[in-house]
Amino acid sequence: MTTITAPRPTVQGSRHRSYVVTDAITMLRRNLLHMIRYPGLSAFTIVGPVVILLMFVFVFGGTLGAGLPGVDPAGGRAAYLAYVMPGILAITIAGTAGGTATTVSMDMTEGITARFRTMAISRAAVLAGHVLGNTIQAIIAVALVLGVGVLIGFRPTATPIEWLATFGLIALIAFAITWIAVGMGMQAKSVETASNLPLLLVLLPFLGSGFVPTESMPAGLQWFAEYQPFTPIVETLRGLLLGTPLGWNAVLAVGWCVVITVIGYAWSMIIYERKSVRS
């Protein structure tokens, strides 16, 4: 485990609150060092989406692309690459939750979090280190997966402002998803369980508009696909990168991110207060 600085004397009031940022940066540095020392977890978040991208584009892309509205069957694979890329980016972000849940669970089961409770460290900062570290990791993973997409023919039409908005949305999604992952890691009774729970998040882009239009789905599944969080998120990424109509998708995407963040934060802090006192 990364060495943590010696505990400070407990400080009350506003002076104590002034340490929150410093504590969060310390915990962030700890989690970034974990990412470097355990590259396997980080590599999987990149390799997995790349494999899915290559499989869907080069194995299924010709057929699926030809079925998209207004697409010439001869250019089906290229059209499907453009269509599926936002969904792949969403899966990349969701996939980073597994590493966060695993490391949080390890800290809980090994008593590390309980040790932090005995130190003059902001309680919110302990969890914020995981969240900020995973958000940075998710942005890096998305950039690398997007680079692979460009290498195989993905050609976004985004302007500089749209690129800025795209990565801002990606950071917001990663921030929200990570808070849920922290809650999953703290709730899990074992590290193995913690590593499996976030797979539910990875499935959601498949059950939305990430890989096929929702109109092609059966009625019940179509309803779920249209109203679950990842559909407006994917449609917003698609609109920013490729210029498709946004409608209310951007508002819904940001709204879902805020709701998920609030739920994840509240859930994580409740569990932290209840469970981290155990040694």
PDB file of N, CA and C in Angstrom, residues 177-277:
ATOM      1  N   ILE A 177     -20.621   7.292 -12.775  1.00  0.00           N
ATOM      2  CA  ILE A 177     -20.537   5.828 -12.728  1.00  0.00           C
ATOM      3  C   ILE A 177     -19.599   5.367 -11.611  1.00  0.00           C
ATOM      4  N   THR A 178     -18.536   6.128 -11.382  1.00  0.00           N
ATOM      5  CA  THR A 178     -17.571   5.718 -10.372  1.00  0.00           C
ATOM      6  C   THR A 178     -18.164   5.784  -8.970  1.00  0.00           C
ATOM      7  N   TRP A 179     -19.022   6.767  -8.710  1.00  0.00           N
ATOM      8  CA  TRP A 179     -19.650   6.818  -7.387  1.00  0.00           C
ATOM      9  C   TRP A 179     -20.520   5.588  -7.157  1.00  0.00           C
ATOM     10  N   ILE A 180     -21.216   5.143  -8.209  1.00  0.00           N
ATOM     11  CA  ILE A 180     -21.989   3.900  -8.084  1.00  0.00           C
ATOM     12  C   ILE A 180     -21.045   2.720  -7.854  1.00  0.00           C
ATOM     13  N   ALA A 181     -19.918   2.702  -8.551  1.00  0.00           N
ATOM     14  CA  ALA A 181     -18.948   1.618  -8.392  1.00  0.00           C
ATOM     15  C   ALA A 181     -18.372   1.594  -6.980  1.00  0.00           C
ATOM     16  N   VAL A 182     -18.139   2.764  -6.405  1.00  0.00           N
ATOM     17  CA  VAL A 182     -17.648   2.825  -5.024  1.00  0.00           C
ATOM     18  C   VAL A 182     -18.668   2.198  -4.088  1.00  0.00           C
ATOM     19  N   GLY A 183     -19.945   2.532  -4.282  1.00  0.00           N
ATOM     20  CA  GLY A 183     -20.992   1.927  -3.468  1.00  0.00           C
ATOM     21  C   GLY A 183     -21.030   0.415  -3.626  1.00  0.00           C
ATOM     22  N   MET A 184     -20.887  -0.062  -4.857  1.00  0.00           N
ATOM     23  CA  MET A 184     -20.871  -1.505  -5.097  1.00  0.00           C
ATOM     24  C   MET A 184     -19.699  -2.168  -4.392  1.00  0.00           C
ATOM     25  N   GLY A 185     -18.534  -1.544  -4.471  1.00  0.00           N
ATOM     26  CA  GLY A 185     -17.354  -2.120  -3.834  1.00  0.00           C
ATOM     27  C   GLY A 185     -17.475  -2.174  -2.331  1.00  0.00           C
ATOM     28  N   MET A 186     -18.109  -1.157  -1.735  1.00  0.00           N
ATOM     29  CA  MET A 186     -18.270  -1.137  -0.285  1.00  0.00           C
ATOM     30  C   MET A 186     -19.374  -2.080   0.171  1.00  0.00           C
ATOM     31  N   GLN A 187     -20.389  -2.256  -0.656  1.00  0.00           N
ATOM     32  CA  GLN A 187     -21.500  -3.135  -0.304  1.00  0.00           C
ATOM     33  C   GLN A 187     -21.133  -4.609  -0.439  1.00  0.00           C
ATOM     34  N   ALA A 188     -20.240  -4.919  -1.377  1.00  0.00           N
ATOM     35  CA  ALA A 188     -19.892  -6.313  -1.648  1.00  0.00           C
ATOM     36  C   ALA A 188     -19.248  -6.969  -0.437  1.00  0.00           C
ATOM     37  N   LYS A 189     -19.534  -8.252  -0.247  1.00  0.00           N
ATOM     38  CA  LYS A 189     -18.993  -8.993   0.879  1.00  0.00           C
ATOM     39  C   LYS A 189     -17.629  -9.608   0.575  1.00  0.00           C
ATOM     40  N   SER A 190     -17.244  -9.596  -0.696  1.00  0.00           N
ATOM     41  CA  SER A 190     -15.932 -10.131  -1.075  1.00  0.00           C
ATOM     42  C   SER A 190     -15.423  -9.380  -2.290  1.00  0.00           C
ATOM     43  N   VAL A 191     -14.116  -9.479  -2.518  1.00  0.00           N
ATOM     44  CA  VAL A 191     -13.515  -8.822  -3.681  1.00  0.00           C
ATOM     45  C   VAL A 191     -14.065  -9.422  -4.968  1.00  0.00           C
ATOM     46  N   GLU A 192     -14.288 -10.744  -4.980  1.00  0.00           N
ATOM     47  CA  GLU A 192     -14.810 -11.400  -6.182  1.00  0.00           C
ATOM     48  C   GLU A 192     -16.191 -10.862  -6.539  1.00  0.00           C
ATOM     49  N   THR A 193     -17.046 -10.699  -5.531  1.00  0.00           N
ATOM     50  CA  THR A 193     -18.372 -10.142  -5.779  1.00  0.00           C
ATOM     51  C   THR A 193     -18.270  -8.716  -6.290  1.00  0.00           C
ATOM     52  N   ALA A 194     -17.362  -7.947  -5.709  1.00  0.00           N
ATOM     53  CA  ALA A 194     -17.199  -6.559  -6.119  1.00  0.00           C
ATOM     54  C   ALA A 194     -16.755  -6.444  -7.576  1.00  0.00           C
ATOM     55  N   SER A 195     -15.946  -7.375  -8.029  1.00  0.00           N
ATOM     56  CA  SER A 195     -15.472  -7.316  -9.418  1.00  0.00           C
ATOM     57  C   SER A 195     -16.557  -7.692 -10.414  1.00  0.00           C
ATOM     58  N   ASN A 196     -17.578  -8.426  -9.953  1.00  0.00           N
ATOM     59  CA  ASN A 196     -18.642  -8.872 -10.853  1.00  0.00           C
ATOM     60  C   ASN A 196     -19.835  -7.916 -10.909  1.00  0.00           C
ATOM     61  N   LEU A 197     -20.137  -7.230  -9.823  1.00  0.00           N
ATOM     62  CA  LEU A 197     -21.314  -6.363  -9.789  1.00  0.00           C
ATOM     63  C   LEU A 197     -21.329  -5.302 -10.896  1.00  0.00           C
ATOM     64  N   PRO A 198     -20.200  -4.630 -11.193  1.00  0.00           N
ATOM     65  CA  PRO A 198     -20.238  -3.596 -12.230  1.00  0.00           C
ATOM     66  C   PRO A 198     -20.525  -4.119 -13.633  1.00  0.00           C
ATOM     67  N   LEU A 199     -20.510  -5.435 -13.829  1.00  0.00           N
ATOM     68  CA  LEU A 199     -20.859  -5.967 -15.145  1.00  0.00           C
ATOM     69  C   LEU A 199     -22.284  -5.571 -15.534  1.00  0.00           C
ATOM     70  N   LEU A 200     -23.134  -5.321 -14.545  1.00  0.00           N
ATOM     71  CA  LEU A 200     -24.492  -4.864 -14.829  1.00  0.00           C
ATOM     72  C   LEU A 200     -24.466  -3.525 -15.566  1.00  0.00           C
ATOM     73  N   LEU A 201     -23.506  -2.675 -15.225  1.00  0.00           N
ATOM     74  CA  LEU A 201     -23.391  -1.383 -15.897  1.00  0.00           C
ATOM     75  C   LEU A 201     -22.926  -1.555 -17.341  1.00  0.00           C
ATOM     76  N   VAL A 202     -22.038  -2.523 -17.565  1.00  0.00           N
ATOM     77  CA  VAL A 202     -21.518  -2.757 -18.911  1.00  0.00           C
ATOM     78  C   VAL A 202     -22.619  -3.256 -19.840  1.00  0.00           C
ATOM     79  N   LEU A 203     -23.598  -3.961 -19.305  1.00  0.00           N
ATOM     80  CA  LEU A 203     -24.682  -4.494 -20.131  1.00  0.00           C
ATOM     81  C   LEU A 203     -25.633  -3.407 -20.621  1.00  0.00           C
ATOM     82  N   LEU A 204     -25.758  -2.318 -19.890  1.00  0.00           N
ATOM     83  CA  LEU A 204     -26.771  -1.315 -20.228  1.00  0.00           C
ATOM     84  C   LEU A 204     -26.603  -0.705 -21.626  1.00  0.00           C
ATOM     85  N   PRO A 205     -25.379  -0.367 -22.077  1.00  0.00           N
ATOM     86  CA  PRO A 205     -25.273   0.145 -23.449  1.00  0.00           C
ATOM     87  C   PRO A 205     -25.748  -0.847 -24.505  1.00  0.00           C
ATOM     88  N   PHE A 206     -25.606  -2.164 -24.242  1.00  0.00           N
ATOM     89  CA  PHE A 206     -26.119  -3.167 -25.173  1.00  0.00           C
ATOM     90  C   PHE A 206     -27.645  -3.140 -25.218  1.00  0.00           C
ATOM     91  N   LEU A 207     -28.269  -2.775 -24.096  1.00  0.00           N
ATOM     92  CA  LEU A 207     -29.728  -2.761 -24.005  1.00  0.00           C
ATOM     93  C   LEU A 207     -30.298  -1.373 -24.264  1.00  0.00           C
ATOM     94  N   GLY A 208     -29.538  -0.560 -24.972  1.00  0.00           N
ATOM     95  CA  GLY A 208     -29.977   0.763 -25.376  1.00  0.00           C
ATOM     96  C   GLY A 208     -29.722   0.972 -26.853  1.00  0.00           C
ATOM     97  N   SER A 209     -29.429   2.207 -27.222  1.00  0.00           N
ATOM     98  CA  SER A 209     -29.204   2.522 -28.633  1.00  0.00           C
ATOM     99  C   SER A 209     -27.732   2.466 -29.017  1.00  0.00           C
ATOM    100  N   GLY A 210     -26.908   1.820 -28.178  1.00  0.00           N
ATOM    101  CA  GLY A 210     -25.484   1.793 -28.456  1.00  0.00           C
ATOM    102  C   GLY A 210     -25.091   0.946 -29.643  1.00  0.00           C
ATOM    103  N   PHE A 211     -25.873  -0.139 -29.934  1.00  0.00           N
ATOM    104  CA  PHE A 211     -25.470  -1.076 -30.976  1.00  0.00           C
ATOM    105  C   PHE A 211     -26.503  -1.222 -32.089  1.00  0.00           C
ATOM    106  N   VAL A 212     -27.760  -1.023 -31.768  1.00  0.00           N
ATOM    107  CA  VAL A 212     -28.811  -1.039 -32.792  1.00  0.00           C
ATOM    108  C   VAL A 212     -29.840   0.022 -32.431  1.00  0.00           C
ATOM    109  N   PRO A 213     -30.583   0.550 -33.398  1.00  0.00           N
ATOM    110  CA  PRO A 213     -31.646   1.505 -33.065  1.00  0.00           C
ATOM    111  C   PRO A 213     -32.696   0.866 -32.167  1.00  0.00           C
ATOM    112  N   THR A 214     -33.209   1.624 -31.230  1.00  0.00           N
ATOM    113  CA  THR A 214     -34.210   1.084 -30.311  1.00  0.00           C
ATOM    114  C   THR A 214     -35.495   0.689 -31.042  1.00  0.00           C
ATOM    115  N   GLU A 215     -35.750   1.297 -32.207  1.00  0.00           N
ATOM    116  CA  GLU A 215     -36.964   0.973 -32.962  1.00  0.00           C
ATOM    117  C   GLU A 215     -36.989  -0.473 -33.439  1.00  0.00           C
ATOM    118  N   SER A 216     -35.826  -1.109 -33.517  1.00  0.00           N
ATOM    119  CA  SER A 216     -35.758  -2.490 -33.999  1.00  0.00           C
ATOM    120  C   SER A 216     -36.029  -3.512 -32.893  1.00  0.00           C
ATOM    121  N   MET A 217     -36.238  -3.060 -31.664  1.00  0.00           N
ATOM    122  CA  MET A 217     -36.398  -3.966 -30.535  1.00  0.00           C
ATOM    123  C   MET A 217     -37.865  -4.293 -30.291  1.00  0.00           C
ATOM    124  N   PRO A 218     -38.157  -5.413 -29.613  1.00  0.00           N
ATOM    125  CA  PRO A 218     -39.532  -5.709 -29.200  1.00  0.00           C
ATOM    126  C   PRO A 218     -40.068  -4.604 -28.284  1.00  0.00           C
ATOM    127  N   ALA A 219     -41.381  -4.491 -28.188  1.00  0.00           N
ATOM    128  CA  ALA A 219     -42.011  -3.350 -27.520  1.00  0.00           C
ATOM    129  C   ALA A 219     -41.517  -3.154 -26.088  1.00  0.00           C
ATOM    130  N   GLY A 220     -41.516  -4.222 -25.281  1.00  0.00           N
ATOM    131  CA  GLY A 220     -41.100  -4.090 -23.894  1.00  0.00           C
ATOM    132  C   GLY A 220     -39.656  -3.668 -23.757  1.00  0.00           C
ATOM    133  N   LEU A 221     -38.776  -4.304 -24.517  1.00  0.00           N
ATOM    134  CA  LEU A 221     -37.363  -3.958 -24.480  1.00  0.00           C
ATOM    135  C   LEU A 221     -37.134  -2.562 -25.044  1.00  0.00           C
ATOM    136  N   GLN A 222     -37.894  -2.183 -26.046  1.00  0.00           N
ATOM    137  CA  GLN A 222     -37.768  -0.844 -26.625  1.00  0.00           C
ATOM    138  C   GLN A 222     -38.089   0.218 -25.580  1.00  0.00           C
ATOM    139  N   TRP A 223     -39.140  -0.008 -24.798  1.00  0.00           N
ATOM    140  CA  TRP A 223     -39.489   0.953 -23.748  1.00  0.00           C
ATOM    141  C   TRP A 223     -38.348   1.107 -22.759  1.00  0.00           C
ATOM    142  N   PHE A 224     -37.783  -0.030 -22.322  1.00  0.00           N
ATOM    143  CA  PHE A 224     -36.659   0.021 -21.383  1.00  0.00           C
ATOM    144  C   PHE A 224     -35.471   0.738 -22.010  1.00  0.00           C
ATOM    145  N   ALA A 225     -35.166   0.407 -23.251  1.00  0.00           N
ATOM    146  CA  ALA A 225     -34.009   0.994 -23.933  1.00  0.00           C
ATOM    147  C   ALA A 225     -34.130   2.508 -24.059  1.00  0.00           C
ATOM    148  N   GLU A 226     -35.327   2.991 -24.321  1.00  0.00           N
ATOM    149  CA  GLU A 226     -35.501   4.418 -24.536  1.00  0.00           C
ATOM    150  C   GLU A 226     -35.448   5.225 -23.245  1.00  0.00           C
ATOM    151  N   TYR A 227     -35.740   4.583 -22.110  1.00  0.00           N
ATOM    152  CA  TYR A 227     -35.815   5.332 -20.859  1.00  0.00           C
ATOM    153  C   TYR A 227     -34.699   5.012 -19.863  1.00  0.00           C
ATOM    154  N   GLN A 228     -33.765   4.182 -20.235  1.00  0.00           N
ATOM    155  CA  GLN A 228     -32.640   3.912 -19.351  1.00  0.00           C
ATOM    156  C   GLN A 228     -31.551   4.969 -19.578  1.00  0.00           C
ATOM    157  N   PRO A 229     -30.645   5.170 -18.616  1.00  0.00           N
ATOM    158  CA  PRO A 229     -29.699   6.294 -18.686  1.00  0.00           C
ATOM    159  C   PRO A 229     -28.768   6.298 -19.884  1.00  0.00           C
ATOM    160  N   PHE A 230     -28.317   5.122 -20.346  1.00  0.00           N
ATOM    161  CA  PHE A 230     -27.273   5.113 -21.361  1.00  0.00           C
ATOM    162  C   PHE A 230     -27.772   5.497 -22.748  1.00  0.00           C
ATOM    163  N   THR A 231     -29.054   5.406 -23.015  1.00  0.00           N
ATOM    164  CA  THR A 231     -29.526   5.782 -24.349  1.00  0.00           C
ATOM    165  C   THR A 231     -29.340   7.273 -24.621  1.00  0.00           C
ATOM    166  N   PRO A 232     -29.802   8.201 -23.746  1.00  0.00           N
ATOM    167  CA  PRO A 232     -29.516   9.617 -24.020  1.00  0.00           C
ATOM    168  C   PRO A 232     -28.026   9.937 -23.970  1.00  0.00           C
ATOM    169  N   ILE A 233     -27.275   9.209 -23.152  1.00  0.00           N
ATOM    170  CA  ILE A 233     -25.834   9.441 -23.109  1.00  0.00           C
ATOM    171  C   ILE A 233     -25.196   9.074 -24.451  1.00  0.00           C
ATOM    172  N   VAL A 234     -25.544   7.895 -24.982  1.00  0.00           N
ATOM    173  CA  VAL A 234     -24.994   7.465 -26.267  1.00  0.00           C
ATOM    174  C   VAL A 234     -25.449   8.397 -27.385  1.00  0.00           C
ATOM    175  N   GLU A 235     -26.715   8.776 -27.377  1.00  0.00           N
ATOM    176  CA  GLU A 235     -27.226   9.661 -28.427  1.00  0.00           C
ATOM    177  C   GLU A 235     -26.564  11.029 -28.373  1.00  0.00           C
ATOM    178  N   THR A 236     -26.240  11.500 -27.178  1.00  0.00           N
ATOM    179  CA  THR A 236     -25.541  12.784 -27.058  1.00  0.00           C
ATOM    180  C   THR A 236     -24.126  12.678 -27.592  1.00  0.00           C
ATOM    181  N   LEU A 237     -23.413  11.600 -27.249  1.00  0.00           N
ATOM    182  CA  LEU A 237     -22.071  11.391 -27.799  1.00  0.00           C
ATOM    183  C   LEU A 237     -22.131  11.290 -29.328  1.00  0.00           C
ATOM    184  N   ARG A 238     -23.145  10.592 -29.838  1.00  0.00           N
ATOM    185  CA  ARG A 238     -23.314  10.438 -31.284  1.00  0.00           C
ATOM    186  C   ARG A 238     -23.574  11.795 -31.943  1.00  0.00           C
ATOM    187  N   GLY A 239     -24.400  12.599 -31.310  1.00  0.00           N
ATOM    188  CA  GLY A 239     -24.695  13.913 -31.865  1.00  0.00           C
ATOM    189  C   GLY A 239     -23.488  14.835 -31.860  1.00  0.00           C
ATOM    190  N   LEU A 240     -22.693  14.796 -30.777  1.00  0.00           N
ATOM    191  CA  LEU A 240     -21.519  15.656 -30.688  1.00  0.00           C
ATOM    192  C   LEU A 240     -20.429  15.229 -31.664  1.00  0.00           C
ATOM    193  N   LEU A 241     -20.235  13.915 -31.804  1.00  0.00           N
ATOM    194  CA  LEU A 241     -19.152  13.415 -32.654  1.00  0.00           C
ATOM    195  C   LEU A 241     -19.512  13.393 -34.135  1.00  0.00           C
ATOM    196  N   LEU A 242     -20.788  13.158 -34.438  1.00  0.00           N
ATOM    197  CA  LEU A 242     -21.180  12.926 -35.830  1.00  0.00           C
ATOM    198  C   LEU A 242     -22.241  13.888 -36.345  1.00  0.00           C
ATOM    199  N   GLY A 243     -22.728  14.783 -35.500  1.00  0.00           N
ATOM    200  CA  GLY A 243     -23.672  15.788 -35.967  1.00  0.00           C
ATOM    201  C   GLY A 243     -25.097  15.316 -36.115  1.00  0.00           C
ATOM    202  N   THR A 244     -25.456  14.170 -35.512  1.00  0.00           N
ATOM    203  CA  THR A 244     -26.856  13.739 -35.550  1.00  0.00           C
ATOM    204  C   THR A 244     -27.677  14.624 -34.615  1.00  0.00           C
ATOM    205  N   PRO A 245     -29.011  14.717 -34.823  1.00  0.00           N
ATOM    206  CA  PRO A 245     -29.837  15.597 -33.983  1.00  0.00           C
ATOM    207  C   PRO A 245     -29.751  15.224 -32.505  1.00  0.00           C
ATOM    208  N   LEU A 246     -29.615  16.249 -31.664  1.00  0.00           N
ATOM    209  CA  LEU A 246     -29.506  16.009 -30.228  1.00  0.00           C
ATOM    210  C   LEU A 246     -30.859  15.996 -29.527  1.00  0.00           C
ATOM    211  N   GLY A 247     -31.749  16.891 -29.933  1.00  0.00           N
ATOM    212  CA  GLY A 247     -33.029  16.992 -29.249  1.00  0.00           C
ATOM    213  C   GLY A 247     -32.835  17.267 -27.766  1.00  0.00           C
ATOM    214  N   TRP A 248     -33.576  16.504 -26.941  1.00  0.00           N
ATOM    215  CA  TRP A 248     -33.457  16.645 -25.495  1.00  0.00           C
ATOM    216  C   TRP A 248     -32.418  15.704 -24.903  1.00  0.00           C
ATOM    217  N   ASN A 249     -31.696  14.972 -25.743  1.00  0.00           N
ATOM    218  CA  ASN A 249     -30.778  13.961 -25.231  1.00  0.00           C
ATOM    219  C   ASN A 249     -29.675  14.541 -24.360  1.00  0.00           C
ATOM    220  N   ALA A 250     -29.147  15.693 -24.728  1.00  0.00           N
ATOM    221  CA  ALA A 250     -28.067  16.289 -23.943  1.00  0.00           C
ATOM    222  C   ALA A 250     -28.548  16.653 -22.543  1.00  0.00           C
ATOM    223  N   VAL A 251     -29.741  17.220 -22.461  1.00  0.00           N
ATOM    224  CA  VAL A 251     -30.301  17.580 -21.155  1.00  0.00           C
ATOM    225  C   VAL A 251     -30.541  16.323 -20.318  1.00  0.00           C
ATOM    226  N   LEU A 252     -31.104  15.302 -20.947  1.00  0.00           N
ATOM    227  CA  LEU A 252     -31.367  14.050 -20.231  1.00  0.00           C
ATOM    228  C   LEU A 252     -30.068  13.382 -19.791  1.00  0.00           C
ATOM    229  N   ALA A 253     -29.050  13.426 -20.643  1.00  0.00           N
ATOM    230  CA  ALA A 253     -27.773  12.800 -20.295  1.00  0.00           C
ATOM    231  C   ALA A 253     -27.153  13.470 -19.072  1.00  0.00           C
ATOM    232  N   VAL A 254     -27.109  14.791 -19.079  1.00  0.00           N
ATOM    233  CA  VAL A 254     -26.549  15.519 -17.932  1.00  0.00           C
ATOM    234  C   VAL A 254     -27.406  15.272 -16.692  1.00  0.00           C
ATOM    235  N   GLY A 255     -28.730  15.279 -16.868  1.00  0.00           N
ATOM    236  CA  GLY A 255     -29.615  15.029 -15.740  1.00  0.00           C
ATOM    237  C   GLY A 255     -29.404  13.663 -15.124  1.00  0.00           C
ATOM    238  N   TRP A 256     -29.280  12.636 -15.970  1.00  0.00           N
ATOM    239  CA  TRP A 256     -29.015  11.291 -15.459  1.00  0.00           C
ATOM    240  C   TRP A 256     -27.686  11.240 -14.713  1.00  0.00           C
ATOM    241  N   CYS A 257     -26.674  11.913 -15.232  1.00  0.00           N
ATOM    242  CA  CYS A 257     -25.367  11.918 -14.569  1.00  0.00           C
ATOM    243  C   CYS A 257     -25.464  12.539 -13.175  1.00  0.00           C
ATOM    244  N   VAL A 258     -26.217  13.623 -13.066  1.00  0.00           N
ATOM    245  CA  VAL A 258     -26.389  14.277 -11.759  1.00  0.00           C
ATOM    246  C   VAL A 258     -27.119  13.346 -10.797  1.00  0.00           C
ATOM    247  N   VAL A 259     -28.200  12.723 -11.270  1.00  0.00           N
ATOM    248  CA  VAL A 259     -28.973  11.813 -10.418  1.00  0.00           C
ATOM    249  C   VAL A 259     -28.107  10.634  -9.964  1.00  0.00           C
ATOM    250  N   ILE A 260     -27.369  10.038 -10.895  1.00  0.00           N
ATOM    251  CA  ILE A 260     -26.521   8.888 -10.562  1.00  0.00           C
ATOM    252  C   ILE A 260     -25.427   9.291  -9.570  1.00  0.00           C
ATOM    253  N   THR A 261     -24.856  10.484  -9.752  1.00  0.00           N
ATOM    254  CA  THR A 261     -23.827  10.960  -8.832  1.00  0.00           C
ATOM    255  C   THR A 261     -24.373  11.123  -7.425  1.00  0.00           C
ATOM    256  N   VAL A 262     -25.534  11.749  -7.311  1.00  0.00           N
ATOM    257  CA  VAL A 262     -26.135  11.978  -5.988  1.00  0.00           C
ATOM    258  C   VAL A 262     -26.449  10.648  -5.305  1.00  0.00           C
ATOM    259  N   ILE A 263     -27.052   9.724  -6.054  1.00  0.00           N
ATOM    260  CA  ILE A 263     -27.383   8.412  -5.483  1.00  0.00           C
ATOM    261  C   ILE A 263     -26.117   7.666  -5.073  1.00  0.00           C
ATOM    262  N   GLY A 264     -25.113   7.637  -5.960  1.00  0.00           N
ATOM    263  CA  GLY A 264     -23.875   6.934  -5.666  1.00  0.00           C
ATOM    264  C   GLY A 264     -23.139   7.525  -4.473  1.00  0.00           C
ATOM    265  N   TYR A 265     -23.095   8.853  -4.404  1.00  0.00           N
ATOM    266  CA  TYR A 265     -22.412   9.515  -3.283  1.00  0.00           C
ATOM    267  C   TYR A 265     -23.118   9.207  -1.966  1.00  0.00           C
ATOM    268  N   ALA A 266     -24.451   9.371  -1.945  1.00  0.00           N
ATOM    269  CA  ALA A 266     -25.204   9.118  -0.715  1.00  0.00           C
ATOM    270  C   ALA A 266     -25.054   7.659  -0.276  1.00  0.00           C
ATOM    271  N   TRP A 267     -25.182   6.741  -1.215  1.00  0.00           N
ATOM    272  CA  TRP A 267     -25.053   5.311  -0.926  1.00  0.00           C
ATOM    273  C   TRP A 267     -23.668   4.999  -0.365  1.00  0.00           C
ATOM    274  N   SER A 268     -22.633   5.522  -1.012  1.00  0.00           N
ATOM    275  CA  SER A 268     -21.260   5.244  -0.588  1.00  0.00           C
ATOM    276  C   SER A 268     -20.983   5.791   0.809  1.00  0.00           C
ATOM    277  N   MET A 269     -21.421   7.014   1.082  1.00  0.00           N
ATOM    278  CA  MET A 269     -21.150   7.612   2.384  1.00  0.00           C
ATOM    279  C   MET A 269     -21.893   6.892   3.505  1.00  0.00           C
ATOM    280  N   ILE A 270     -23.120   6.439   3.229  1.00  0.00           N
ATOM    281  CA  ILE A 270     -23.878   5.694   4.239  1.00  0.00           C
ATOM    282  C   ILE A 270     -23.155   4.394   4.589  1.00  0.00           C
ATOM    283  N   ILE A 271     -22.720   3.680   3.565  1.00  0.00           N
ATOM    284  CA  ILE A 271     -22.018   2.410   3.811  1.00  0.00           C
ATOM    285  C   ILE A 271     -20.676   2.671   4.490  1.00  0.00           C
ATOM    286  N   TYR A 272     -19.998   3.726   4.085  1.00  0.00           N
ATOM    287  CA  TYR A 272     -18.703   4.068   4.677  1.00  0.00           C
ATOM    288  C   TYR A 272     -18.845   4.301   6.174  1.00  0.00           C
ATOM    289  N   GLU A 273     -19.864   5.047   6.557  1.00  0.00           N
ATOM    290  CA  GLU A 273     -20.069   5.334   7.976  1.00  0.00           C
ATOM    291  C   GLU A 273     -20.419   4.052   8.741  1.00  0.00           C
ATOM    292  N   ARG A 274     -21.144   3.136   8.113  1.00  0.00           N
ATOM    293  CA  ARG A 274     -21.611   1.946   8.790  1.00  0.00           C
ATOM    294  C   ARG A 274     -20.551   0.852   8.870  1.00  0.00           C
ATOM    295  N   LYS A 275     -19.768   0.673   7.792  1.00  0.00           N
ATOM    296  CA  LYS A 275     -18.904  -0.504   7.691  1.00  0.00           C
ATOM    297  C   LYS A 275     -17.436  -0.227   7.975  1.00  0.00           C
ATOM    298  N   SER A 276     -16.974   0.990   7.733  1.00  0.00           N
ATOM    299  CA  SER A 276     -15.533   1.222   7.831  1.00  0.00           C
ATOM    300  C   SER A 276     -15.014   1.242   9.265  1.00  0.00           C
ATOM    301  N   VAL A 277     -15.935   1.208  10.231  1.00  0.00           N
ATOM    302  CA  VAL A 277     -15.481   1.159  11.619  1.00  0.00           C
ATOM    303  C   VAL A 277     -14.960  -0.231  11.977  1.00  0.00           C
TER     304      VAL A 277
END
